[in-house]
């Protein structure tokens, strides 16, 4: 596991995004055990309380569940995983569209640019 | 978790000769935190640590550890790593460990052994033959192998190469006991800011900021390092 951290942004948010991605692309499967606070803190060389906070937030969002005495697991509810996939895609799209609008592109131009880019890649 | 593990109240320190090192310092530090004490050279970091460790007296004001004024009782639960080696050059690594074991009741030999291995230090290594980086690793091992409640590390990564620096940070995260607190003084912020919960900025003997690092990033959209450079810009 390796993350290129940006020290200008809260670290716990960056780990959250990273773990969500791992779940979406299936590196972490529904029902998989996730590393302990200690393991992840050592591996990423960051403060254990920061990792703790990441896990708390992921639990709050229902993506991660604690099983008493056993540790933390990725949720088995596929619908939750689909939901975060949509949410992350939405964030990316919103940023992209705003950026393009700031460059002066009209909606139709943006669509055709995306179409061309998708064909090329 | 211990509330108010370290309380510093209106501490002033003026050295003989009139140099004012600390001015009206007030701090409150809880258990279970890794705290950066940040400031340029001569800002008062070492003086503050030495006062909390009971090595020097404040001119006015008081310091309490776990609710008790600094003294014999608090020295038993505070592990201080000064910015100069506490070992003698004639010693071997094993001598230094034995020396600490004799000196401190809470010294955990097992932990020291594990840390030495992690640090790639051999019991038979002569301290006079250690590089600066290896010596820092040894000093850190000795300080963290005590079962203390408050650890204070004065410039543990100052003057060592990036490899040793990485290893020292690894060791701190790896061997840190989550019930205790660690205060780390440094002026090298960028390499180390990710292991802090909170930072204290000290300038000309005064505390100019004390905040959680994630708060700084959230509120200002800045890294602690950038904040540091702004605060200390001349």
Short mmCIF file of C-alpha atoms in Angstrom, two decimals:
data_model
loop_
_atom_site.label_atom_id
_atom_site.label_comp_id
_atom_site.label_asym_id
_atom_site.label_seq_id
_atom_site.Cartn_x
_atom_site.Cartn_y
_atom_site.Cartn_z
CA UNK A 1 0.00 0.00 0.00
CA UNK A 2 1.42 3.37 -0.87
CA UNK A 3 -0.09 6.81 -1.02
CA UNK A 4 1.51 9.97 -2.29
CA UNK A 5 0.26 12.32 0.38
CA UNK A 6 -0.40 15.98 -0.19
CA UNK A 7 0.43 17.67 3.10
CA UNK A 8 -1.86 20.57 2.23
CA UNK A 9 -4.96 18.42 2.63
CA UNK A 10 -6.18 16.57 5.70
CA UNK A 11 -4.44 13.22 5.72
CA UNK A 12 -7.50 11.32 6.96
CA UNK A 13 -9.48 12.41 3.90
CA UNK A 14 -6.69 11.21 1.62
CA UNK A 15 -6.62 7.79 3.26
CA UNK A 16 -10.42 7.62 3.03
CA UNK A 17 -10.30 8.29 -0.70
CA UNK A 18 -7.52 5.77 -1.11
CA UNK A 19 -9.40 3.01 0.72
CA UNK A 20 -12.62 3.77 -1.14
CA UNK A 21 -10.76 3.38 -4.42
CA UNK A 22 -9.30 0.08 -3.30
CA UNK A 23 -12.83 -1.10 -2.53
CA UNK A 24 -14.30 0.16 -5.80
CA UNK A 25 -11.67 -1.49 -7.97
CA UNK A 26 -12.03 -4.70 -5.98
CA UNK A 27 -8.60 -4.84 -4.40
CA UNK A 28 -10.51 -4.87 -1.15
CA UNK A 29 -13.54 -7.13 -1.64
CA UNK A 30 -16.87 -6.94 0.22
CA UNK A 31 -16.39 -8.68 3.55
CA UNK A 32 -12.57 -8.42 3.44
CA UNK A 33 -10.76 -7.61 6.66
CA UNK A 34 -8.99 -4.26 6.56
CA UNK A 35 -5.63 -3.62 8.25
CA UNK A 36 -5.57 -2.56 11.89
CA UNK A 37 -4.91 1.03 12.90
CA UNK A 38 -1.44 0.06 13.99
CA UNK A 39 -0.56 -1.79 10.79
CA UNK A 40 -1.75 0.98 8.54
CA UNK A 41 -0.06 3.71 10.61
CA UNK A 42 3.27 1.88 10.45
CA UNK A 43 2.94 1.13 6.79
CA UNK A 44 2.07 4.69 5.81
CA UNK A 45 4.32 6.28 8.45
CA UNK A 46 1.53 8.39 9.83
CA UNK A 47 -0.06 9.14 13.14
CA UNK A 48 -2.23 6.28 14.50
CA UNK A 49 -4.96 8.73 15.58
CA UNK A 50 -5.24 9.91 11.98
CA UNK A 51 -5.87 6.34 10.84
CA UNK A 52 -8.38 5.92 13.65
CA UNK A 53 -10.25 8.94 12.42
CA UNK A 54 -10.27 7.58 8.85
CA UNK A 55 -11.83 4.34 10.04
CA UNK A 56 -14.41 6.17 12.15
CA UNK A 57 -15.49 8.21 9.15
CA UNK A 58 -15.68 5.13 6.92
CA UNK A 59 -17.79 3.44 9.57
CA UNK A 60 -20.05 6.43 9.77
CA UNK A 61 -20.57 6.21 6.02
CA UNK A 62 -21.35 2.51 6.38
CA UNK A 63 -18.49 1.38 4.15
CA UNK A 64 -16.63 -0.34 6.92
CA UNK A 65 -18.06 -2.35 9.82
CA UNK A 66 -16.52 -3.28 13.13
CA UNK A 67 -17.07 -6.80 14.36
CA UNK A 68 -16.49 -6.86 18.05
CA UNK A 69 -13.16 -8.45 18.92
CA UNK A 70 -12.43 -9.36 15.32
CA UNK A 71 -11.51 -6.11 13.66
CA UNK A 72 -12.86 -4.08 10.80
CA UNK A 73 -14.31 -5.38 7.56
CA UNK A 74 -15.44 -3.94 4.24
CA UNK A 75 -19.22 -3.87 4.11
CA UNK A 76 -20.88 -6.82 2.37
CA UNK A 77 -23.62 -4.58 1.02
CA UNK A 78 -22.79 -4.17 -2.66
CA UNK A 79 -25.29 -1.33 -2.93
CA UNK A 80 -23.16 0.78 -0.57
CA UNK A 81 -20.11 0.14 -2.70
CA UNK A 82 -22.02 1.12 -5.85
CA UNK A 83 -23.11 4.28 -4.06
CA UNK A 84 -19.57 5.38 -3.24
CA UNK A 85 -18.49 4.55 -6.78
CA UNK A 86 -21.20 6.88 -8.09
CA UNK A 87 -20.30 9.51 -5.53
CA UNK A 88 -16.61 9.49 -6.44
CA UNK A 89 -17.42 9.56 -10.16
CA UNK A 90 -19.75 12.48 -9.49
CA UNK A 91 -17.00 14.41 -7.73
CA UNK A 92 -14.59 13.84 -10.62
CA UNK A 93 -17.17 14.88 -13.20
CA UNK A 94 -18.16 17.98 -11.33
CA UNK A 95 -14.57 19.12 -11.05
CA UNK A 96 -13.91 18.36 -14.70
CA UNK A 97 -17.00 20.18 -15.96
CA UNK A 98 -16.30 23.21 -13.78
CA UNK A 99 -12.74 23.32 -15.06
CA UNK A 100 -13.87 23.13 -18.66
CA UNK A 101 -16.49 25.82 -18.13
CA UNK A 102 -13.84 28.06 -16.64
CA UNK A 103 -11.84 27.57 -19.83
CA UNK A 104 -14.88 28.84 -21.75
CA UNK A 105 -16.15 25.59 -23.25
CA UNK A 106 -19.87 25.26 -23.95
CA UNK A 107 -21.80 22.14 -22.89
CA UNK A 108 -21.93 20.66 -26.39
CA UNK A 109 -18.17 21.25 -26.87
CA UNK A 110 -17.42 19.50 -23.61
CA UNK A 111 -19.45 16.46 -24.66
CA UNK A 112 -17.74 16.15 -28.03
CA UNK A 113 -14.29 16.62 -26.48
CA UNK A 114 -15.04 13.81 -24.01
CA UNK A 115 -16.35 11.60 -26.81
CA UNK A 116 -13.17 12.10 -28.84
CA UNK A 117 -10.95 11.50 -25.83
CA UNK A 118 -12.77 8.29 -24.91
CA UNK A 119 -12.41 7.02 -28.49
CA UNK A 120 -8.70 7.77 -28.51
CA UNK A 121 -7.84 6.14 -25.19
CA UNK B 1 -6.57 8.57 28.33
CA UNK B 2 -4.94 10.99 30.73
CA UNK B 3 -6.24 14.53 30.53
CA UNK B 4 -3.73 17.25 31.34
CA UNK B 5 -0.67 15.03 31.16
CA UNK B 6 1.55 18.05 30.92
CA UNK B 7 0.49 21.44 32.19
CA UNK B 8 2.69 24.46 31.81
CA UNK B 9 1.50 27.54 33.65
CA UNK B 10 2.85 31.04 33.06
CA UNK B 11 6.41 29.84 32.72
CA UNK B 12 9.15 32.41 32.28
CA UNK B 13 12.82 31.68 32.01
CA UNK B 14 15.58 34.22 32.00
CA UNK B 15 19.13 32.89 31.99
CA UNK B 16 21.88 34.38 34.10
CA UNK B 17 23.21 37.19 31.94
CA UNK B 18 19.71 38.37 31.16
CA UNK B 19 18.82 36.42 28.02
CA UNK B 20 15.09 35.76 28.09
CA UNK B 21 14.47 32.23 26.80
CA UNK B 22 10.78 31.76 27.60
CA UNK B 23 8.03 34.28 28.08
CA UNK B 24 4.70 33.45 29.71
CA UNK B 25 4.30 29.93 28.31
CA UNK B 26 0.95 28.22 28.93
CA UNK B 27 0.33 24.75 27.55
CA UNK B 28 -1.92 21.83 28.18
CA UNK B 29 -1.10 18.45 26.69
CA UNK B 30 -3.23 15.30 26.94
CA UNK B 31 -2.23 11.66 26.88
CA UNK B 32 -2.16 9.60 23.68
CA UNK B 33 -0.79 12.30 21.38
CA UNK B 34 2.28 12.85 19.26
CA UNK B 35 3.08 16.53 19.41
CA UNK B 36 5.50 18.59 17.39
CA UNK B 37 7.27 21.39 19.21
CA UNK B 38 8.33 23.52 16.30
CA UNK B 39 10.62 26.48 16.22
CA UNK B 40 13.83 27.76 14.72
CA UNK B 41 17.14 27.44 16.56
CA UNK B 42 17.13 29.45 19.77
CA UNK B 43 13.35 29.78 19.94
CA UNK B 44 13.17 28.12 23.36
CA UNK B 45 12.27 24.51 22.49
CA UNK B 46 15.12 22.89 24.44
CA UNK B 47 14.66 25.19 27.42
CA UNK B 48 10.99 24.26 27.66
CA UNK B 49 11.77 20.55 27.45
CA UNK B 50 14.51 20.78 30.05
CA UNK B 51 12.14 22.54 32.44
CA UNK B 52 9.47 19.87 31.94
CA UNK B 53 12.13 17.19 32.46
CA UNK B 54 13.19 18.85 35.70
CA UNK B 55 16.74 19.55 34.57
CA UNK B 56 16.48 23.29 34.95
CA UNK B 57 14.15 25.53 36.95
CA UNK B 58 11.80 28.11 35.50
CA UNK B 59 12.37 31.67 36.72
CA UNK B 60 8.65 31.96 37.46
CA UNK B 61 5.60 29.79 36.85
CA UNK B 62 5.10 26.07 37.27
CA UNK B 63 4.96 22.80 35.38
CA UNK B 64 2.98 19.72 36.34
CA UNK B 65 3.12 16.24 34.90
CA UNK B 66 0.08 14.09 35.60
CA UNK B 67 -1.03 16.63 38.19
CA UNK B 68 2.23 16.65 40.14
CA UNK B 69 4.79 19.44 40.16
CA UNK B 70 7.99 18.51 38.33
CA UNK B 71 10.31 16.63 40.69
CA UNK B 72 11.41 13.12 41.58
CA UNK B 73 7.94 11.66 41.13
CA UNK B 74 7.47 13.12 37.66
CA UNK B 75 10.99 12.22 36.53
CA UNK B 76 10.00 8.59 37.00
CA UNK B 77 7.31 8.92 34.33
CA UNK B 78 9.07 11.29 31.94
CA UNK B 79 11.65 10.06 29.45
CA UNK B 80 13.74 12.84 27.99
CA UNK B 81 16.11 12.48 25.05
CA UNK B 82 18.39 15.53 25.05
CA UNK B 83 19.92 16.89 21.85
CA UNK B 84 23.32 15.57 22.91
CA UNK B 85 24.11 11.87 23.46
CA UNK B 86 23.64 10.68 27.02
CA UNK B 87 26.06 7.80 26.53
CA UNK B 88 29.85 7.77 26.90
CA UNK B 89 32.10 7.15 23.88
CA UNK B 90 33.89 4.20 25.53
CA UNK B 91 30.64 2.26 25.85
CA UNK B 92 29.38 -0.48 23.63
CA UNK B 93 25.69 -0.54 22.70
CA UNK B 94 25.18 -3.31 25.27
CA UNK B 95 26.84 -1.14 27.97
CA UNK B 96 24.48 1.71 27.18
CA UNK B 97 21.48 -0.59 27.54
CA UNK B 98 22.80 -1.98 30.84
CA UNK B 99 23.44 1.56 32.07
CA UNK B 100 19.86 2.58 31.32
CA UNK B 101 18.52 -0.58 32.89
CA UNK B 102 20.41 0.19 36.10
CA UNK B 103 19.32 3.76 36.09
CA UNK B 104 15.62 3.52 35.27
CA UNK B 105 13.23 1.13 36.96
CA UNK B 106 10.81 1.31 34.04
CA UNK B 107 13.40 0.34 31.43
CA UNK B 108 12.06 -2.50 29.28
CA UNK B 109 14.99 -4.65 28.13
CA UNK B 110 12.81 -6.69 25.80
CA UNK B 111 11.57 -3.59 24.04
CA UNK B 112 15.14 -2.27 23.80
CA UNK B 113 16.24 -5.54 22.20
CA UNK B 114 13.44 -5.37 19.63
CA UNK B 115 14.16 -1.75 18.87
CA UNK B 116 17.90 -2.35 18.47
CA UNK B 117 17.14 -5.06 15.97
CA UNK B 118 14.71 -2.81 14.12
CA UNK B 119 17.37 -0.10 14.06
CA UNK B 120 20.10 -2.48 12.83
CA UNK B 121 22.23 -1.83 15.89
CA UNK B 122 24.41 -4.62 17.27
CA UNK B 123 25.02 -5.11 20.99
CA UNK B 124 28.76 -5.23 20.35
CA UNK B 125 28.96 -2.00 18.33
CA UNK B 126 31.21 0.57 19.92
CA UNK B 127 29.45 3.91 20.38
CA UNK B 128 32.55 5.85 19.29
CA UNK B 129 32.37 4.03 15.95
CA UNK B 130 28.70 4.83 15.26
CA UNK B 131 27.77 7.37 12.62
CA UNK B 132 25.64 10.34 13.67
CA UNK B 133 22.54 8.67 12.28
CA UNK B 134 23.24 5.38 14.05
CA UNK B 135 23.94 7.21 17.29
CA UNK B 136 20.59 9.04 17.03
CA UNK B 137 18.94 5.65 16.53
CA UNK B 138 20.59 4.41 19.71
CA UNK B 139 19.60 7.47 21.74
CA UNK B 140 16.01 7.08 20.56
CA UNK B 141 16.02 3.39 21.43
CA UNK B 142 17.19 4.16 24.94
CA UNK B 143 14.60 6.90 25.44
CA UNK B 144 11.64 4.96 24.03
CA UNK B 145 12.49 1.71 25.84
CA UNK B 146 11.38 3.20 29.10
CA UNK B 147 7.71 2.62 29.99
CA UNK B 148 7.14 6.30 30.54
CA UNK B 149 3.96 8.35 30.22
CA UNK B 150 5.57 11.33 28.61
CA UNK B 151 8.47 11.16 26.17
CA UNK B 152 10.28 14.27 25.10
CA UNK B 153 12.67 13.98 22.17
CA UNK B 154 14.84 17.00 21.50
CA UNK B 155 15.72 17.18 17.80
CA UNK B 156 15.78 13.43 17.13
CA UNK B 157 16.16 13.93 13.38
CA UNK B 158 18.45 16.96 13.38
CA UNK B 159 21.60 16.49 11.33
CA UNK B 160 20.94 12.94 10.18
CA UNK B 161 20.61 11.76 6.59
CA UNK B 162 17.20 11.03 5.02
CA UNK B 163 17.62 7.26 5.40
CA UNK B 164 18.24 7.46 9.14
CA UNK B 165 15.47 10.04 9.38
CA UNK B 166 12.99 7.64 7.78
CA UNK B 167 14.07 4.85 10.06
CA UNK B 168 13.70 7.03 13.14
CA UNK B 169 10.18 8.08 12.14
CA UNK B 170 9.28 4.44 11.44
CA UNK B 171 10.53 3.47 14.87
CA UNK B 172 8.53 6.20 16.59
CA UNK B 173 5.27 5.10 14.93
CA UNK B 174 6.08 1.41 15.39
CA UNK B 175 7.09 1.47 19.05
CA UNK B 176 4.89 4.27 20.28
CA UNK B 177 2.69 3.25 23.18
CA UNK B 178 -0.71 4.81 22.52
CA UNK B 179 -1.44 5.63 26.15
CA UNK B 180 1.58 7.86 26.40
CA UNK B 181 2.39 11.14 24.69
CA UNK B 182 5.49 12.07 22.76
CA UNK B 183 6.70 15.62 22.29
CA UNK B 184 9.21 15.98 19.47
CA UNK B 185 11.09 19.20 18.94
CA UNK B 186 12.33 19.96 15.46
CA UNK B 187 12.82 22.65 12.88
CA UNK B 188 12.58 20.07 10.06
CA UNK B 189 8.83 20.08 9.62
CA UNK B 190 8.19 18.65 6.19
CA UNK B 191 9.60 15.19 6.79
CA UNK B 192 7.84 14.63 10.03
CA UNK B 193 4.51 16.48 10.02
CA UNK B 194 2.48 13.40 9.13
CA UNK B 195 3.18 11.71 12.44
CA UNK B 196 1.90 14.61 14.56
CA UNK B 197 -1.52 15.01 16.15
CA UNK B 198 -0.83 18.55 17.24
CA UNK B 199 1.85 21.14 16.76
CA UNK B 200 3.06 23.94 18.96
CA UNK B 201 4.84 26.83 17.29
CA UNK B 202 7.27 28.61 19.52
CA UNK B 203 9.00 31.83 18.50
CA UNK B 204 11.29 34.01 20.57
CA UNK B 205 10.27 32.13 23.67
CA UNK B 206 6.53 32.56 23.11
CA UNK B 207 3.88 30.12 21.97
CA UNK B 208 2.40 31.60 18.80
CA UNK B 209 0.17 28.68 17.83
CA UNK B 210 -1.06 25.37 19.22
CA UNK B 211 -3.46 23.41 17.02
CA UNK B 212 -4.28 20.01 15.59
CA UNK B 213 -2.44 19.41 12.33
CA UNK B 214 -5.53 18.22 10.46
CA UNK B 215 -7.23 21.43 11.57
CA UNK B 216 -4.46 23.50 10.06
CA UNK B 217 -4.82 21.65 6.76
CA UNK B 218 -8.62 21.90 6.87
CA UNK B 219 -8.87 25.54 7.93
CA UNK B 220 -6.02 27.00 5.93
CA UNK B 221 -5.53 24.47 3.13
CA UNK B 222 -1.88 24.52 4.06
CA UNK B 223 0.67 22.02 5.17
CA UNK B 224 2.21 22.49 8.59
CA UNK B 225 5.50 23.14 6.81
CA UNK B 226 4.01 26.07 4.86
CA UNK B 227 2.42 27.42 8.02
CA UNK B 228 5.77 27.12 9.75
CA UNK B 229 7.52 29.08 7.02
CA UNK B 230 4.90 31.82 7.23
CA UNK B 231 5.08 32.12 10.98
CA UNK B 232 8.86 32.30 10.97
CA UNK B 233 9.28 34.50 7.91
CA UNK B 234 11.51 37.41 8.76
#
